[in-house]
Protein backbone atom coordinates (compact mmCIF):
# COMPACT_ATOMS: atom_id res chain seq x y z
CA UNK A 1 0.00 0.00 0.00
CA UNK A 2 2.82 2.37 0.87
CA UNK A 3 4.51 1.69 -2.48
CA UNK A 4 1.24 2.37 -4.30
CA UNK A 5 0.64 5.50 -2.24
CA UNK A 6 4.15 6.74 -3.00
CA UNK A 7 3.36 6.67 -6.70
CA UNK A 8 0.00 8.42 -6.40
CA UNK A 9 0.16 12.13 -7.15
CA UNK A 10 0.59 14.12 -3.97
CA UNK A 11 -0.50 17.43 -5.44
CA UNK A 12 -3.88 17.94 -6.97
CA UNK A 13 -5.58 14.55 -6.91
CA UNK A 14 -7.74 14.00 -3.86
CA UNK A 15 -7.48 10.52 -2.43
CA UNK A 16 -10.39 9.10 -0.47
CA UNK A 17 -10.34 6.14 1.90
CA UNK A 18 -13.45 4.02 2.51
CA UNK A 19 -12.73 1.75 5.48
CA UNK A 20 -14.81 -1.46 5.65
CA UNK A 21 -14.73 -4.96 7.08
CA UNK A 22 -15.93 -6.40 3.75
CA UNK A 23 -18.99 -8.60 3.12
CA UNK A 24 -19.99 -5.63 1.00
CA UNK A 25 -23.60 -4.56 0.52
CA UNK A 26 -25.29 -1.50 -1.01
CA UNK A 27 -24.59 0.51 2.17
CA UNK A 28 -20.85 0.12 1.66
CA UNK A 29 -21.18 0.81 -2.06
CA UNK A 30 -23.07 4.05 -1.36
CA UNK A 31 -19.94 5.19 0.52
CA UNK A 32 -17.97 4.54 -2.66
CA UNK A 33 -20.43 6.73 -4.63
CA UNK A 34 -19.94 9.48 -2.06
CA UNK A 35 -16.15 9.02 -2.23
CA UNK A 36 -16.20 9.34 -6.02
CA UNK A 37 -18.24 12.54 -5.83
CA UNK A 38 -15.66 14.19 -3.56
CA UNK A 39 -12.36 12.71 -4.71
CA UNK A 40 -10.30 11.61 -7.69
CA UNK A 41 -9.05 8.25 -6.41
CA UNK A 42 -10.79 5.83 -4.08
CA UNK A 43 -9.00 3.35 -1.83
CA UNK A 44 -11.19 0.85 -0.01
CA UNK A 45 -9.77 -1.03 2.94
CA UNK A 46 -11.26 -4.44 3.66
CA UNK A 47 -10.09 -5.67 7.00
CA UNK A 48 -11.87 -7.55 9.78
CA UNK A 49 -10.01 -5.86 12.61
CA UNK A 50 -9.52 -8.23 15.56
CA UNK A 51 -8.93 -5.47 18.13
CA UNK A 52 -12.45 -4.09 17.79
CA UNK A 53 -14.10 -7.42 18.67
CA UNK A 54 -14.57 -8.35 22.30
CA UNK A 55 -14.21 -11.82 23.79
CA UNK A 56 -17.15 -14.00 22.80
CA UNK A 57 -18.11 -11.73 19.90
CA UNK A 58 -18.39 -12.81 16.26
CA UNK A 59 -14.79 -12.23 15.04
CA UNK A 60 -14.38 -15.89 14.07
CA UNK A 61 -17.62 -16.21 12.14
CA UNK A 62 -17.71 -12.70 10.64
CA UNK A 63 -18.40 -13.17 6.89
CA UNK A 64 -15.25 -12.96 4.76
CA UNK A 65 -15.98 -12.71 1.03
CA UNK A 66 -12.94 -10.97 -0.41
CA UNK A 67 -13.28 -12.25 -3.97
CA UNK A 68 -16.84 -11.04 -4.54
CA UNK A 69 -16.09 -7.87 -2.53
CA UNK A 70 -13.22 -7.05 -4.88
CA UNK A 71 -15.47 -7.50 -7.90
CA UNK A 72 -18.30 -5.36 -6.45
CA UNK A 73 -15.86 -2.66 -5.38
CA UNK A 74 -14.11 -2.39 -8.71
CA UNK A 75 -17.43 -2.43 -10.61
CA UNK A 76 -18.49 0.53 -8.48
CA UNK A 77 -15.30 2.43 -9.25
CA UNK A 78 -12.90 1.69 -6.39
CA UNK A 79 -9.33 2.21 -7.66
CA UNK A 80 -7.40 0.27 -5.01
CA UNK A 81 -8.33 -2.30 -2.41
CA UNK A 82 -6.16 -2.60 0.67
CA UNK A 83 -6.87 -5.95 2.32
CA UNK A 84 -4.04 -6.60 4.76
CA UNK A 85 -3.52 -9.75 6.81
CA UNK A 86 -3.52 -9.64 10.62
CA UNK A 87 0.21 -10.36 10.52
CA UNK A 88 0.71 -7.15 8.51
CA UNK A 89 -1.47 -4.95 10.69
CA UNK A 90 -0.38 -6.38 14.04
CA UNK A 91 2.97 -8.09 13.27
CA UNK A 92 4.31 -8.13 16.80
CA UNK A 93 3.10 -7.41 20.29
CA UNK A 94 0.99 -4.29 19.81
CA UNK A 95 1.27 -1.77 22.60
CA UNK A 96 0.15 1.55 21.12
CA UNK A 97 -3.54 2.42 21.01
CA UNK A 98 -5.63 5.46 20.20
CA UNK A 99 -8.54 6.18 22.49
CA UNK A 100 -11.25 8.82 22.53
CA UNK A 101 -12.41 9.14 26.12
CA UNK A 102 -15.93 9.61 27.51
CA UNK A 103 -18.04 9.09 24.39
CA UNK A 104 -16.38 5.69 23.79
CA UNK A 105 -17.72 4.34 27.06
CA UNK A 106 -21.45 5.05 26.62
CA UNK A 107 -24.07 3.26 24.46
CA UNK A 108 -22.10 0.83 22.25
CA UNK A 109 -19.13 1.32 24.57
CA UNK A 110 -21.14 0.19 27.57
CA UNK A 111 -21.95 -3.14 25.92
CA UNK A 112 -18.66 -3.46 23.98
CA UNK A 113 -16.11 -1.89 26.35
CA UNK A 114 -13.01 -2.36 24.16
CA UNK A 115 -14.73 -1.84 20.80
CA UNK A 116 -14.03 1.82 20.08
CA UNK A 117 -10.42 1.58 21.24
CA UNK A 118 -9.96 -1.04 18.50
CA UNK A 119 -11.81 1.09 15.95
CA UNK A 120 -9.90 4.32 16.59
CA UNK A 121 -6.60 2.45 16.65
CA UNK A 122 -7.18 0.70 13.33
CA UNK A 123 -8.57 3.84 11.67
CA UNK A 124 -5.53 5.83 12.85
CA UNK A 125 -3.29 3.09 11.41
CA UNK A 126 -5.22 3.13 8.11
CA UNK A 127 -4.94 6.92 7.93
CA UNK A 128 -1.16 6.67 8.45
CA UNK A 129 -0.79 3.88 5.88
CA UNK A 130 -3.05 5.28 3.14
CA UNK A 131 -2.61 9.01 3.84
CA UNK A 132 -6.00 9.93 2.39
CA UNK A 133 -7.26 13.51 2.02
CA UNK A 134 -10.82 12.37 2.70
CA UNK A 135 -12.43 9.38 4.41
CA UNK A 136 -16.07 8.32 4.21
CA UNK A 137 -17.93 6.65 7.07
CA UNK A 138 -21.59 5.62 7.37
CA UNK A 139 -24.21 7.22 9.61
CA UNK A 140 -25.30 3.60 10.27
CA UNK A 141 -22.54 3.61 12.92
CA UNK A 142 -23.38 7.08 14.21
CA UNK A 143 -21.38 6.83 17.44
CA UNK A 144 -18.36 5.55 15.52
CA UNK A 145 -18.58 8.48 13.06
CA UNK A 146 -18.78 10.95 15.97
CA UNK A 147 -15.77 9.34 17.68
CA UNK A 148 -13.68 9.33 14.48
CA UNK A 149 -14.42 13.03 13.94
CA UNK A 150 -13.37 13.72 17.53
CA UNK A 151 -10.15 11.73 17.07
CA UNK A 152 -9.35 13.67 13.89
CA UNK A 153 -9.95 17.02 15.59
CA UNK A 154 -8.15 16.22 18.81
CA UNK A 155 -5.12 14.58 17.20
CA UNK A 156 -4.87 16.91 14.19
CA UNK A 157 -5.22 14.26 11.49
CA UNK A 158 -5.21 16.06 8.15
CA UNK A 159 -8.21 14.09 6.85
CA UNK A 160 -11.67 15.39 5.98
CA UNK A 161 -14.38 13.13 7.37
CA UNK A 162 -17.60 12.69 5.39
CA UNK A 163 -20.57 10.84 6.85
CA UNK A 164 -22.96 9.20 4.36
CA UNK A 165 -26.65 8.41 5.02
CA UNK A 166 -27.97 4.99 6.06
CA UNK A 167 -28.99 2.65 3.24
CA UNK A 168 -31.96 0.45 4.12
CA UNK A 169 -33.76 -2.61 2.82
CA UNK A 170 -37.31 -2.22 1.44
CA UNK A 171 -38.88 -2.85 4.86
CA UNK A 172 -36.58 -0.30 6.50
CA UNK A 173 -34.02 -2.64 8.07
CA UNK A 174 -30.61 -0.95 7.88
CA UNK A 175 -28.27 -2.91 5.64
CA UNK A 176 -25.56 -4.70 7.61
CA UNK A 177 -23.07 -7.48 6.98
CA UNK A 178 -24.55 -9.10 10.10
CA UNK A 179 -28.07 -9.37 8.62
CA UNK A 180 -27.01 -12.69 7.02
CA UNK A 181 -26.91 -14.22 10.52
CA UNK A 182 -30.69 -13.71 10.93
CA UNK A 183 -33.10 -16.61 10.45
CA UNK A 184 -35.99 -15.80 8.05
CA UNK A 185 -38.25 -15.31 11.06
CA UNK A 186 -35.77 -13.02 12.86
CA UNK A 187 -35.18 -11.14 9.62
CA UNK A 188 -38.89 -10.39 9.36
CA UNK A 189 -39.13 -9.29 12.98
CA UNK A 190 -36.05 -7.08 12.76
CA UNK A 191 -38.05 -4.56 10.69
CA UNK A 192 -39.50 -3.39 14.01
CA UNK A 193 -36.28 -1.44 14.67
CA UNK A 194 -37.05 0.90 11.79
CA UNK A 195 -40.74 1.17 12.67
CA UNK A 196 -39.87 2.05 16.26
CA UNK A 197 -37.52 4.81 15.03
CA UNK A 198 -40.23 6.09 12.66
CA UNK A 199 -42.63 6.07 15.60
CA UNK A 200 -40.20 8.26 17.57
CA UNK A 201 -39.84 10.52 14.54
CA UNK A 202 -43.56 11.11 14.22
CA UNK A 203 -43.96 11.58 18.00
CA UNK A 204 -41.38 14.37 18.02
CA UNK A 205 -42.81 15.84 14.83
CA UNK A 206 -46.22 16.04 16.51
CA UNK A 207 -44.79 18.04 19.39
CA UNK A 208 -44.03 15.43 22.07
CA UNK A 209 -40.87 16.28 24.00
CA UNK A 210 -40.69 13.69 26.78
CA UNK A 211 -38.17 11.16 25.49
CA UNK A 212 -38.72 8.80 28.44
CA UNK A 213 -42.29 8.23 27.29
CA UNK A 214 -41.24 7.77 23.68
CA UNK A 215 -38.55 5.31 24.77
CA UNK A 216 -41.11 3.32 26.78
CA UNK A 217 -43.34 3.03 23.70
CA UNK A 218 -40.42 1.99 21.51
CA UNK A 219 -39.35 -0.59 24.09
CA UNK A 220 -42.85 -2.02 24.11
CA UNK A 221 -42.95 -2.20 20.30
CA UNK A 222 -39.59 -4.00 20.14
CA UNK A 223 -39.64 -6.27 23.17
CA UNK A 224 -43.39 -6.89 23.21
CA UNK A 225 -43.99 -7.51 19.53
CA UNK A 226 -40.82 -9.02 18.16
CA UNK A 227 -39.09 -10.72 21.08
CA UNK A 228 -35.97 -8.65 20.37
CA UNK A 229 -33.74 -8.24 23.44
CA UNK A 230 -32.90 -4.59 23.93
CA UNK A 231 -29.39 -3.51 24.91
CA UNK A 232 -30.38 0.15 24.75
CA UNK A 233 -32.79 2.64 23.25
CA UNK A 234 -31.31 6.10 23.80
CA UNK A 235 -31.50 9.70 22.71
CA UNK A 236 -28.51 12.01 22.47
CA UNK A 237 -27.82 15.58 21.49
CA UNK A 238 -26.16 15.02 18.09
CA UNK A 239 -23.75 17.91 18.67
CA UNK A 240 -22.26 16.49 21.89
CA UNK A 241 -23.47 12.87 22.05
CA UNK A 242 -24.70 13.58 25.57
CA UNK A 243 -27.79 11.65 26.57
CA UNK A 244 -31.02 13.66 26.73
CA UNK A 245 -34.31 12.76 28.40
CA UNK A 246 -36.28 15.73 27.17
CA UNK A 247 -36.10 17.19 23.68
CA UNK A 248 -36.54 20.61 25.31
CA UNK A 249 -34.96 23.34 23.26
CA UNK A 250 -33.03 21.09 20.85
CA UNK A 251 -33.77 21.28 17.11
CA UNK A 252 -32.80 17.65 16.58
CA UNK A 253 -32.15 14.58 18.67
CA UNK A 254 -30.44 11.40 17.57
CA UNK A 255 -32.25 8.19 18.54
CA UNK A 256 -30.00 5.12 18.78
CA UNK A 257 -30.73 1.51 19.56
CA UNK A 258 -29.09 -1.88 19.84
CA UNK A 259 -31.23 -5.00 19.89
CA UNK A 260 -30.42 -8.71 19.84
CA UNK A 261 -32.42 -11.21 17.81
CA UNK A 262 -31.17 -14.63 18.86
CA UNK A 263 -27.37 -14.48 18.56
CA UNK A 264 -27.45 -11.48 16.24
CA UNK A 265 -26.93 -7.98 17.59
CA UNK A 266 -28.20 -5.15 15.39
CA UNK A 267 -27.78 -1.39 15.74
CA UNK A 268 -29.68 1.43 14.09
CA UNK A 269 -30.34 5.13 14.55
CA UNK A 270 -32.27 8.06 13.17
CA UNK A 271 -31.92 11.83 13.37
CA UNK A 272 -35.23 13.24 14.58
CA UNK A 273 -36.52 16.77 14.07
CA UNK A 274 -38.06 18.35 17.15
CA UNK A 275 -41.18 20.40 16.47
P1 LIG B 1 -18.40 -2.23 8.35
O1 LIG B 1 -17.92 -3.03 7.19
O2 LIG B 1 -19.65 -2.77 8.98
O3 LIG B 1 -17.31 -1.90 9.33
O4 LIG B 1 -18.85 -0.83 7.74
C1 LIG B 1 -17.96 -0.07 6.99
C2 LIG B 1 -18.56 1.30 6.77
O5 LIG B 1 -19.81 1.17 6.07
C3 LIG B 1 -18.87 2.04 8.07
O6 LIG B 1 -18.51 3.40 7.93
C4 LIG B 1 -20.35 1.85 8.21
O7 LIG B 1 -20.98 2.88 8.95
C5 LIG B 1 -20.80 1.88 6.76
N1 LIG B 1 -22.10 1.22 6.62
C6 LIG B 1 -22.43 -0.02 7.05
N2 LIG B 1 -23.73 -0.27 6.79
C7 LIG B 1 -24.23 0.84 6.19
C8 LIG B 1 -25.54 1.21 5.70
N3 LIG B 1 -26.58 0.40 5.78
N4 LIG B 1 -25.67 2.44 5.15
C9 LIG B 1 -24.62 3.29 5.08
N5 LIG B 1 -23.37 3.00 5.53
C10 LIG B 1 -23.19 1.80 6.08
GROMACS .gro file of C-alpha atoms and ligand atoms in nm:
model
  298
    1UNK     CA    1   0.000   0.000   0.000
    2UNK     CA    2   0.282   0.237   0.087
    3UNK     CA    3   0.451   0.169  -0.248
    4UNK     CA    4   0.124   0.237  -0.430
    5UNK     CA    5   0.064   0.550  -0.224
    6UNK     CA    6   0.415   0.674  -0.300
    7UNK     CA    7   0.336   0.667  -0.670
    8UNK     CA    8   0.000   0.842  -0.640
    9UNK     CA    9   0.016   1.213  -0.715
   10UNK     CA   10   0.059   1.412  -0.397
   11UNK     CA   11  -0.050   1.743  -0.544
   12UNK     CA   12  -0.388   1.794  -0.697
   13UNK     CA   13  -0.558   1.455  -0.691
   14UNK     CA   14  -0.774   1.400  -0.386
   15UNK     CA   15  -0.748   1.052  -0.243
   16UNK     CA   16  -1.039   0.910  -0.047
   17UNK     CA   17  -1.034   0.614   0.190
   18UNK     CA   18  -1.345   0.402   0.251
   19UNK     CA   19  -1.273   0.175   0.548
   20UNK     CA   20  -1.481  -0.146   0.565
   21UNK     CA   21  -1.473  -0.496   0.708
   22UNK     CA   22  -1.593  -0.640   0.375
   23UNK     CA   23  -1.899  -0.860   0.312
   24UNK     CA   24  -1.999  -0.563   0.100
   25UNK     CA   25  -2.360  -0.456   0.052
   26UNK     CA   26  -2.529  -0.150  -0.101
   27UNK     CA   27  -2.459   0.051   0.217
   28UNK     CA   28  -2.085   0.012   0.166
   29UNK     CA   29  -2.118   0.081  -0.206
   30UNK     CA   30  -2.307   0.405  -0.136
   31UNK     CA   31  -1.994   0.519   0.052
   32UNK     CA   32  -1.797   0.454  -0.266
   33UNK     CA   33  -2.043   0.673  -0.463
   34UNK     CA   34  -1.994   0.948  -0.206
   35UNK     CA   35  -1.615   0.902  -0.223
   36UNK     CA   36  -1.620   0.934  -0.602
   37UNK     CA   37  -1.824   1.254  -0.583
   38UNK     CA   38  -1.566   1.419  -0.356
   39UNK     CA   39  -1.236   1.271  -0.471
   40UNK     CA   40  -1.030   1.161  -0.769
   41UNK     CA   41  -0.905   0.825  -0.641
   42UNK     CA   42  -1.079   0.583  -0.408
   43UNK     CA   43  -0.900   0.335  -0.183
   44UNK     CA   44  -1.119   0.085  -0.001
   45UNK     CA   45  -0.977  -0.103   0.294
   46UNK     CA   46  -1.126  -0.444   0.366
   47UNK     CA   47  -1.009  -0.567   0.700
   48UNK     CA   48  -1.187  -0.755   0.978
   49UNK     CA   49  -1.001  -0.586   1.261
   50UNK     CA   50  -0.952  -0.823   1.556
   51UNK     CA   51  -0.893  -0.547   1.813
   52UNK     CA   52  -1.245  -0.409   1.779
   53UNK     CA   53  -1.410  -0.742   1.867
   54UNK     CA   54  -1.457  -0.835   2.230
   55UNK     CA   55  -1.421  -1.182   2.379
   56UNK     CA   56  -1.715  -1.400   2.280
   57UNK     CA   57  -1.811  -1.173   1.990
   58UNK     CA   58  -1.839  -1.281   1.626
   59UNK     CA   59  -1.479  -1.223   1.504
   60UNK     CA   60  -1.438  -1.589   1.407
   61UNK     CA   61  -1.762  -1.621   1.214
   62UNK     CA   62  -1.771  -1.270   1.064
   63UNK     CA   63  -1.840  -1.317   0.689
   64UNK     CA   64  -1.525  -1.296   0.476
   65UNK     CA   65  -1.598  -1.271   0.103
   66UNK     CA   66  -1.294  -1.097  -0.041
   67UNK     CA   67  -1.328  -1.225  -0.397
   68UNK     CA   68  -1.684  -1.104  -0.454
   69UNK     CA   69  -1.609  -0.787  -0.253
   70UNK     CA   70  -1.322  -0.705  -0.488
   71UNK     CA   71  -1.547  -0.750  -0.790
   72UNK     CA   72  -1.830  -0.536  -0.645
   73UNK     CA   73  -1.586  -0.266  -0.538
   74UNK     CA   74  -1.411  -0.239  -0.871
   75UNK     CA   75  -1.743  -0.243  -1.061
   76UNK     CA   76  -1.849   0.053  -0.848
   77UNK     CA   77  -1.530   0.243  -0.925
   78UNK     CA   78  -1.290   0.169  -0.639
   79UNK     CA   79  -0.933   0.221  -0.766
   80UNK     CA   80  -0.740   0.027  -0.501
   81UNK     CA   81  -0.833  -0.230  -0.241
   82UNK     CA   82  -0.616  -0.260   0.067
   83UNK     CA   83  -0.687  -0.595   0.232
   84UNK     CA   84  -0.404  -0.660   0.476
   85UNK     CA   85  -0.352  -0.975   0.681
   86UNK     CA   86  -0.352  -0.964   1.062
   87UNK     CA   87   0.021  -1.036   1.052
   88UNK     CA   88   0.071  -0.715   0.851
   89UNK     CA   89  -0.147  -0.495   1.069
   90UNK     CA   90  -0.038  -0.638   1.404
   91UNK     CA   91   0.297  -0.809   1.327
   92UNK     CA   92   0.431  -0.813   1.680
   93UNK     CA   93   0.310  -0.741   2.029
   94UNK     CA   94   0.099  -0.429   1.981
   95UNK     CA   95   0.127  -0.177   2.260
   96UNK     CA   96   0.015   0.155   2.112
   97UNK     CA   97  -0.354   0.242   2.101
   98UNK     CA   98  -0.563   0.546   2.020
   99UNK     CA   99  -0.854   0.618   2.249
  100UNK     CA  100  -1.125   0.882   2.253
  101UNK     CA  101  -1.241   0.914   2.612
  102UNK     CA  102  -1.593   0.961   2.751
  103UNK     CA  103  -1.804   0.909   2.439
  104UNK     CA  104  -1.638   0.569   2.379
  105UNK     CA  105  -1.772   0.434   2.706
  106UNK     CA  106  -2.145   0.505   2.662
  107UNK     CA  107  -2.407   0.326   2.446
  108UNK     CA  108  -2.210   0.083   2.225
  109UNK     CA  109  -1.913   0.132   2.457
  110UNK     CA  110  -2.114   0.019   2.757
  111UNK     CA  111  -2.195  -0.314   2.592
  112UNK     CA  112  -1.866  -0.346   2.398
  113UNK     CA  113  -1.611  -0.189   2.635
  114UNK     CA  114  -1.301  -0.236   2.416
  115UNK     CA  115  -1.473  -0.184   2.080
  116UNK     CA  116  -1.403   0.182   2.008
  117UNK     CA  117  -1.042   0.158   2.124
  118UNK     CA  118  -0.996  -0.104   1.850
  119UNK     CA  119  -1.181   0.109   1.595
  120UNK     CA  120  -0.990   0.432   1.659
  121UNK     CA  121  -0.660   0.245   1.665
  122UNK     CA  122  -0.718   0.070   1.333
  123UNK     CA  123  -0.857   0.384   1.167
  124UNK     CA  124  -0.553   0.583   1.285
  125UNK     CA  125  -0.329   0.309   1.141
  126UNK     CA  126  -0.522   0.313   0.811
  127UNK     CA  127  -0.494   0.692   0.793
  128UNK     CA  128  -0.116   0.667   0.845
  129UNK     CA  129  -0.079   0.388   0.588
  130UNK     CA  130  -0.305   0.528   0.314
  131UNK     CA  131  -0.261   0.901   0.384
  132UNK     CA  132  -0.600   0.993   0.239
  133UNK     CA  133  -0.726   1.351   0.202
  134UNK     CA  134  -1.082   1.237   0.270
  135UNK     CA  135  -1.243   0.938   0.441
  136UNK     CA  136  -1.607   0.832   0.421
  137UNK     CA  137  -1.793   0.665   0.707
  138UNK     CA  138  -2.159   0.562   0.737
  139UNK     CA  139  -2.421   0.722   0.961
  140UNK     CA  140  -2.530   0.360   1.027
  141UNK     CA  141  -2.254   0.361   1.292
  142UNK     CA  142  -2.338   0.708   1.421
  143UNK     CA  143  -2.138   0.683   1.744
  144UNK     CA  144  -1.836   0.555   1.552
  145UNK     CA  145  -1.858   0.848   1.306
  146UNK     CA  146  -1.878   1.095   1.597
  147UNK     CA  147  -1.577   0.934   1.768
  148UNK     CA  148  -1.368   0.933   1.448
  149UNK     CA  149  -1.442   1.303   1.394
  150UNK     CA  150  -1.337   1.372   1.753
  151UNK     CA  151  -1.015   1.173   1.707
  152UNK     CA  152  -0.935   1.367   1.389
  153UNK     CA  153  -0.995   1.702   1.559
  154UNK     CA  154  -0.815   1.622   1.881
  155UNK     CA  155  -0.512   1.458   1.720
  156UNK     CA  156  -0.487   1.691   1.419
  157UNK     CA  157  -0.522   1.426   1.149
  158UNK     CA  158  -0.521   1.606   0.815
  159UNK     CA  159  -0.821   1.409   0.685
  160UNK     CA  160  -1.167   1.539   0.598
  161UNK     CA  161  -1.438   1.313   0.737
  162UNK     CA  162  -1.760   1.269   0.539
  163UNK     CA  163  -2.057   1.084   0.685
  164UNK     CA  164  -2.296   0.920   0.436
  165UNK     CA  165  -2.665   0.841   0.502
  166UNK     CA  166  -2.797   0.499   0.606
  167UNK     CA  167  -2.899   0.265   0.324
  168UNK     CA  168  -3.196   0.045   0.412
  169UNK     CA  169  -3.376  -0.261   0.282
  170UNK     CA  170  -3.731  -0.222   0.144
  171UNK     CA  171  -3.888  -0.285   0.486
  172UNK     CA  172  -3.658  -0.030   0.650
  173UNK     CA  173  -3.402  -0.264   0.807
  174UNK     CA  174  -3.061  -0.095   0.788
  175UNK     CA  175  -2.827  -0.291   0.564
  176UNK     CA  176  -2.556  -0.470   0.761
  177UNK     CA  177  -2.307  -0.748   0.698
  178UNK     CA  178  -2.455  -0.910   1.010
  179UNK     CA  179  -2.807  -0.937   0.862
  180UNK     CA  180  -2.701  -1.269   0.702
  181UNK     CA  181  -2.691  -1.422   1.052
  182UNK     CA  182  -3.069  -1.371   1.093
  183UNK     CA  183  -3.310  -1.661   1.045
  184UNK     CA  184  -3.599  -1.580   0.805
  185UNK     CA  185  -3.825  -1.531   1.106
  186UNK     CA  186  -3.577  -1.302   1.286
  187UNK     CA  187  -3.518  -1.114   0.962
  188UNK     CA  188  -3.889  -1.039   0.936
  189UNK     CA  189  -3.913  -0.929   1.298
  190UNK     CA  190  -3.605  -0.708   1.276
  191UNK     CA  191  -3.805  -0.456   1.069
  192UNK     CA  192  -3.950  -0.339   1.401
  193UNK     CA  193  -3.628  -0.144   1.467
  194UNK     CA  194  -3.705   0.090   1.179
  195UNK     CA  195  -4.074   0.117   1.267
  196UNK     CA  196  -3.987   0.205   1.626
  197UNK     CA  197  -3.752   0.481   1.503
  198UNK     CA  198  -4.023   0.609   1.266
  199UNK     CA  199  -4.263   0.607   1.560
  200UNK     CA  200  -4.020   0.826   1.757
  201UNK     CA  201  -3.984   1.052   1.454
  202UNK     CA  202  -4.356   1.111   1.422
  203UNK     CA  203  -4.396   1.158   1.800
  204UNK     CA  204  -4.138   1.437   1.802
  205UNK     CA  205  -4.281   1.584   1.483
  206UNK     CA  206  -4.622   1.604   1.651
  207UNK     CA  207  -4.479   1.804   1.939
  208UNK     CA  208  -4.403   1.543   2.207
  209UNK     CA  209  -4.087   1.628   2.400
  210UNK     CA  210  -4.069   1.369   2.678
  211UNK     CA  211  -3.817   1.116   2.549
  212UNK     CA  212  -3.872   0.880   2.844
  213UNK     CA  213  -4.229   0.823   2.729
  214UNK     CA  214  -4.124   0.777   2.368
  215UNK     CA  215  -3.855   0.531   2.477
  216UNK     CA  216  -4.111   0.332   2.678
  217UNK     CA  217  -4.334   0.303   2.370
  218UNK     CA  218  -4.042   0.199   2.151
  219UNK     CA  219  -3.935  -0.059   2.409
  220UNK     CA  220  -4.285  -0.202   2.411
  221UNK     CA  221  -4.295  -0.220   2.030
  222UNK     CA  222  -3.959  -0.400   2.014
  223UNK     CA  223  -3.964  -0.627   2.317
  224UNK     CA  224  -4.339  -0.689   2.321
  225UNK     CA  225  -4.399  -0.751   1.953
  226UNK     CA  226  -4.082  -0.902   1.816
  227UNK     CA  227  -3.909  -1.072   2.108
  228UNK     CA  228  -3.597  -0.865   2.037
  229UNK     CA  229  -3.374  -0.824   2.344
  230UNK     CA  230  -3.290  -0.459   2.393
  231UNK     CA  231  -2.939  -0.351   2.491
  232UNK     CA  232  -3.038   0.015   2.475
  233UNK     CA  233  -3.279   0.264   2.325
  234UNK     CA  234  -3.131   0.610   2.380
  235UNK     CA  235  -3.150   0.970   2.271
  236UNK     CA  236  -2.851   1.201   2.247
  237UNK     CA  237  -2.782   1.558   2.149
  238UNK     CA  238  -2.616   1.502   1.809
  239UNK     CA  239  -2.375   1.791   1.867
  240UNK     CA  240  -2.226   1.649   2.189
  241UNK     CA  241  -2.347   1.287   2.205
  242UNK     CA  242  -2.470   1.358   2.557
  243UNK     CA  243  -2.779   1.165   2.657
  244UNK     CA  244  -3.102   1.366   2.673
  245UNK     CA  245  -3.431   1.276   2.840
  246UNK     CA  246  -3.628   1.573   2.717
  247UNK     CA  247  -3.610   1.719   2.368
  248UNK     CA  248  -3.654   2.061   2.531
  249UNK     CA  249  -3.496   2.334   2.326
  250UNK     CA  250  -3.303   2.109   2.085
  251UNK     CA  251  -3.377   2.128   1.711
  252UNK     CA  252  -3.280   1.765   1.658
  253UNK     CA  253  -3.215   1.458   1.867
  254UNK     CA  254  -3.044   1.140   1.757
  255UNK     CA  255  -3.225   0.819   1.854
  256UNK     CA  256  -3.000   0.512   1.878
  257UNK     CA  257  -3.073   0.151   1.956
  258UNK     CA  258  -2.909  -0.188   1.984
  259UNK     CA  259  -3.123  -0.500   1.989
  260UNK     CA  260  -3.042  -0.871   1.984
  261UNK     CA  261  -3.242  -1.121   1.781
  262UNK     CA  262  -3.117  -1.463   1.886
  263UNK     CA  263  -2.737  -1.448   1.856
  264UNK     CA  264  -2.745  -1.148   1.624
  265UNK     CA  265  -2.693  -0.798   1.759
  266UNK     CA  266  -2.820  -0.515   1.539
  267UNK     CA  267  -2.778  -0.139   1.574
  268UNK     CA  268  -2.968   0.143   1.409
  269UNK     CA  269  -3.034   0.513   1.455
  270UNK     CA  270  -3.227   0.806   1.317
  271UNK     CA  271  -3.192   1.183   1.337
  272UNK     CA  272  -3.523   1.324   1.458
  273UNK     CA  273  -3.652   1.677   1.407
  274UNK     CA  274  -3.806   1.835   1.715
  275UNK     CA  275  -4.118   2.040   1.647
  276LIG     P1  276  -1.840  -0.223   0.835
  276LIG     O1  277  -1.792  -0.303   0.719
  276LIG     O2  278  -1.965  -0.277   0.898
  276LIG     O3  279  -1.731  -0.190   0.933
  276LIG     O4  280  -1.885  -0.083   0.774
  276LIG     C1  281  -1.796  -0.007   0.699
  276LIG     C2  282  -1.856   0.130   0.677
  276LIG     O5  283  -1.981   0.117   0.607
  276LIG     C3  284  -1.887   0.204   0.807
  276LIG     O6  285  -1.851   0.340   0.793
  276LIG     C4  286  -2.035   0.185   0.821
  276LIG     O7  287  -2.098   0.288   0.895
  276LIG     C5  288  -2.080   0.188   0.676
  276LIG     N1  289  -2.210   0.122   0.662
  276LIG     C6  290  -2.243  -0.002   0.705
  276LIG     N2  291  -2.373  -0.027   0.679
  276LIG     C7  292  -2.423   0.084   0.619
  276LIG     C8  293  -2.554   0.121   0.570
  276LIG     N3  294  -2.658   0.040   0.578
  276LIG     N4  295  -2.567   0.244   0.515
  276LIG     C9  296  -2.462   0.329   0.508
  276LIG     N5  297  -2.337   0.300   0.553
  276LIG    C10  298  -2.319   0.180   0.608
   0.00000   0.00000   0.00000
